[in-house]
GROMACS .gro file of C-alpha atoms in nm:
model
  194
    1MET     CA    1   0.000   0.000   0.000
    2SER     CA    2   0.149   0.339  -0.090
    3ALA     CA    3   0.090   0.658   0.101
    4THR     CA    4   0.018   0.983  -0.077
    5LYS     CA    5   0.218   1.281   0.040
    6THR     CA    6  -0.007   1.577   0.116
    7SER     CA    7   0.114   1.907  -0.023
    8LEU     CA    8   0.176   2.203   0.203
    9THR     CA    9   0.105   2.436  -0.089
   10PRO     CA   10  -0.256   2.554  -0.099
   11PRO     CA   11  -0.444   2.491  -0.424
   12ASP     CA   12  -0.517   2.784  -0.654
   13ASP     CA   13  -0.879   2.805  -0.540
   14ALA     CA   14  -0.794   2.824  -0.167
   15VAL     CA   15  -0.930   3.127   0.020
   16PRO     CA   16  -0.765   3.355   0.275
   17PRO     CA   17  -0.827   3.245   0.635
   18ALA     CA   18  -1.082   3.451   0.826
   19ARG     CA   19  -1.055   3.565   1.186
   20HIS     CA   20  -1.377   3.484   1.370
   21PRO     CA   21  -1.565   3.794   1.500
   22ASP     CA   22  -1.556   3.649   1.855
   23ALA     CA   23  -1.182   3.570   1.847
   24PRO     CA   24  -0.970   3.715   2.129
   25ALA     CA   25  -0.839   4.065   2.056
   26PRO     CA   26  -0.474   4.112   1.955
   27GLY     CA   27  -0.251   4.079   2.261
   28GLU     CA   28  -0.498   3.870   2.462
   29PRO     CA   29  -0.383   3.531   2.594
   30LEU     CA   30  -0.551   3.231   2.435
   31GLY     CA   31  -0.530   2.993   2.731
   32ALA     CA   32  -0.467   2.621   2.736
   33HIS     CA   33  -0.706   2.403   2.540
   34TYR     CA   34  -0.656   2.120   2.791
   35ALA     CA   35  -0.473   2.124   3.127
   36GLN     CA   36  -0.287   1.799   3.049
   37CYS     CA   37  -0.167   1.904   2.702
   38PHE     CA   38   0.211   1.866   2.673
   39GLY     CA   39   0.231   2.184   2.465
   40CYS     CA   40   0.010   2.432   2.651
   41GLY     CA   41  -0.124   2.256   2.958
   42THR     CA   42  -0.056   2.403   3.300
   43GLU     CA   43  -0.071   2.065   3.475
   44GLN     CA   44   0.215   1.900   3.283
   45PRO     CA   45   0.530   1.930   3.499
   46HIS     CA   46   0.771   1.880   3.207
   47GLY     CA   47   0.548   2.030   2.936
   48LEU     CA   48   0.631   2.330   2.723
   49HIS     CA   49   0.380   2.558   2.899
   50LEU     CA   50   0.334   2.767   2.584
   51GLU     CA   51   0.115   3.070   2.646
   52ALA     CA   52  -0.001   3.186   2.306
   53ARG     CA   53  -0.138   3.536   2.248
   54ALA     CA   54  -0.362   3.654   1.969
   55GLY     CA   55  -0.192   3.861   1.701
   56GLU     CA   56  -0.323   4.068   1.414
   57GLY     CA   57  -0.531   3.891   1.150
   58VAL     CA   58  -0.502   3.516   1.188
   59SER     CA   59  -0.169   3.510   1.372
   60VAL     CA   60  -0.043   3.418   1.718
   61THR     CA   61   0.276   3.460   1.920
   62ALA     CA   62   0.429   3.277   2.217
   63GLU     CA   63   0.754   3.238   2.404
   64PHE     CA   64   0.909   2.908   2.502
   65THR     CA   65   1.192   2.883   2.755
   66VAL     CA   66   1.409   2.577   2.692
   67ARG     CA   67   1.463   2.404   3.026
   68PRO     CA   68   1.717   2.128   3.109
   69GLU     CA   69   1.446   1.860   3.080
   70HIS     CA   70   1.393   1.968   2.717
   71GLN     CA   71   1.747   1.892   2.597
   72GLY     CA   72   1.859   1.634   2.346
   73ALA     CA   73   2.231   1.689   2.293
   74PRO     CA   74   2.403   1.825   2.605
   75GLY     CA   75   2.289   2.183   2.661
   76LEU     CA   76   2.072   2.201   2.347
   77ALA     CA   77   1.698   2.167   2.287
   78HIS     CA   78   1.585   1.833   2.147
   79GLY     CA   79   1.478   1.868   1.783
   80GLY     CA   80   1.157   1.672   1.839
   81LEU     CA   81   1.070   1.905   2.122
   82LEU     CA   82   1.121   2.207   1.896
   83ALA     CA   83   0.892   2.043   1.639
   84THR     CA   84   0.637   1.999   1.919
   85ALA     CA   85   0.662   2.370   2.004
   86MET     CA   86   0.600   2.455   1.637
   87ASP     CA   87   0.302   2.218   1.623
   88GLU     CA   88   0.158   2.378   1.937
   89ILE     CA   89   0.189   2.739   1.816
   90LEU     CA   90   0.042   2.641   1.478
   91GLY     CA   91  -0.247   2.462   1.650
   92SER     CA   92  -0.317   2.777   1.853
   93LEU     CA   93  -0.438   2.945   1.533
   94ASN     CA   94  -0.761   2.748   1.580
   95TRP     CA   95  -0.863   2.986   1.860
   96LEU     CA   96  -0.876   3.276   1.614
   97MET     CA   97  -1.081   3.093   1.352
   98HIS     CA   98  -1.306   2.912   1.605
   99THR     CA   99  -1.216   2.588   1.433
  100ILE     CA  100  -1.135   2.251   1.584
  101SER     CA  101  -0.860   2.088   1.380
  102VAL     CA  102  -0.576   1.838   1.405
  103THR     CA  103  -0.232   1.828   1.250
  104GLY     CA  104  -0.235   1.654   0.912
  105ARG     CA  105   0.123   1.732   0.816
  106LEU     CA  106   0.407   1.922   0.977
  107GLU     CA  107   0.736   1.998   0.803
  108THR     CA  108   1.004   2.152   1.023
  109ASP     CA  109   1.343   2.300   0.930
  110PHE     CA  110   1.609   2.335   1.200
  111LEU     CA  111   1.839   2.624   1.112
  112GLN     CA  112   2.054   2.665   1.423
  113PRO     CA  113   2.090   2.505   1.768
  114VAL     CA  114   1.869   2.634   2.049
  115PRO     CA  115   2.056   2.634   2.383
  116VAL     CA  116   1.905   2.533   2.717
  117ASP     CA  117   1.790   2.842   2.914
  118SER     CA  118   1.729   3.041   2.596
  119VAL     CA  119   1.390   3.184   2.503
  120LEU     CA  120   1.244   3.088   2.168
  121HIS     CA  121   1.006   3.354   2.030
  122LEU     CA  122   0.738   3.186   1.819
  123THR     CA  123   0.504   3.336   1.563
  124ALA     CA  124   0.246   3.156   1.349
  125ARG     CA  125  -0.009   3.259   1.091
  126ALA     CA  126  -0.272   3.087   0.884
  127THR     CA  127  -0.213   3.144   0.513
  128ALA     CA  128  -0.508   2.974   0.338
  129ARG     CA  129  -0.816   2.752   0.371
  130HIS     CA  130  -0.952   2.497   0.129
  131GLY     CA  131  -1.252   2.301   0.248
  132ARG     CA  132  -1.150   2.134   0.575
  133LYS     CA  133  -0.781   2.206   0.515
  134ILE     CA  134  -0.600   2.493   0.689
  135TYR     CA  135  -0.253   2.593   0.568
  136CYS     CA  136  -0.019   2.772   0.807
  137THR     CA  137   0.341   2.866   0.876
  138ALA     CA  138   0.552   2.944   1.185
  139THR     CA  139   0.897   3.063   1.290
  140GLY     CA  140   1.101   3.043   1.608
  141ARG     CA  141   1.371   3.301   1.685
  142VAL     CA  142   1.629   3.288   1.964
  143GLY     CA  143   1.665   3.574   2.211
  144GLY     CA  144   1.392   3.805   2.084
  145PRO     CA  145   1.119   3.850   1.822
  146ASP     CA  146   1.381   3.983   1.579
  147GLY     CA  147   1.657   3.742   1.689
  148PRO     CA  148   1.825   3.482   1.470
  149LEU     CA  149   1.590   3.238   1.299
  150ALA     CA  150   1.640   2.897   1.462
  151VAL     CA  151   1.344   2.690   1.342
  152ARG     CA  152   1.060   2.724   1.093
  153ALA     CA  153   0.765   2.506   1.003
  154ASP     CA  154   0.485   2.473   0.753
  155ALA     CA  155   0.176   2.271   0.835
  156LEU     CA  156  -0.156   2.147   0.711
  157PHE     CA  157  -0.433   2.114   0.969
  158VAL     CA  158  -0.759   1.932   0.903
  159GLU     CA  159  -1.087   2.049   1.056
  160VAL     CA  160  -1.266   1.791   1.271
  161LYS     CA  161  -1.570   1.777   1.499
  162VAL     CA  162  -1.534   1.739   1.876
  163GLU     CA  163  -1.645   1.376   1.839
  164HIS     CA  164  -1.303   1.304   1.683
  165PHE     CA  165  -1.152   1.328   2.032
  166VAL     CA  166  -1.437   1.136   2.197
  167ASP     CA  167  -1.401   0.853   1.944
  168HIS     CA  168  -1.020   0.831   1.958
  169GLY     CA  169  -0.917   0.958   2.304
  170ARG     CA  170  -0.887   0.770   2.633
  171LYS     CA  171  -1.217   0.752   2.819
  172ASP     CA  172  -1.093   0.884   3.157
  173GLU     CA  173  -0.927   1.192   3.005
  174ILE     CA  174  -1.224   1.263   2.777
  175GLU     CA  175  -1.461   1.245   3.076
  176ALA     CA  176  -1.235   1.480   3.278
  177ALA     CA  177  -1.217   1.730   2.992
  178MET     CA  178  -1.591   1.710   2.928
  179ALA     CA  179  -1.656   1.771   3.301
  180ASP     CA  180  -1.498   2.115   3.257
  181PRO     CA  181  -1.786   2.340   3.143
  182ASP     CA  182  -1.543   2.588   2.981
  183THR     CA  183  -1.394   2.314   2.761
  184VAL     CA  184  -1.737   2.196   2.648
  185ARG     CA  185  -1.861   2.552   2.591
  186ARG     CA  186  -1.557   2.643   2.377
  187ALA     CA  187  -1.570   2.322   2.173
  188ARG     CA  188  -1.940   2.352   2.099
  189ALA     CA  189  -1.913   2.725   2.022
  190PHE     CA  190  -1.643   2.650   1.765
  191GLU     CA  191  -1.865   2.394   1.595
  192VAL     CA  192  -2.178   2.614   1.590
  193ASN     CA  193  -2.002   2.937   1.491
  194PRO     CA  194  -1.773   2.847   1.200
   0.00000   0.00000   0.00000
């Protein structure tokens, strides 16, 4: 069986992404989508603890401090962890479009090492939509928003319904998340208000 590689280039008839009228204002924090999320969750002791903020248009920013538990080579961030940070910031774009989606493809380029104790400044923006597909791009810079480019990524996200997580997640975690009225309210609002 052969797999088909999905393009990260939007088709010619793709449309510009639209910021939802109820999206957080530029500069506002977006919050964690789930407390146990490795990327943004506040209850993960070794997680990334990314705190994304809404930007202009369909863009977000965040900062990620590389801690010793995030290293791969001695004193340097693990490449897979940096890819996770890129996936998380790209996934945060969903808050601005009021869309529930999952990563379909993520392509990451590592341009320079990221030392432990450094701050990686992340930015992401949605570039196009085509049906259920959302195309987006992100960068990570060391030391400041205008610092040296260390990592960049392009991704394709695919819109899903909240039932995707119910059908494929672990029952205990799904029940805990669904017991949080804010989680349920946000998820249902995203589905009703495309």
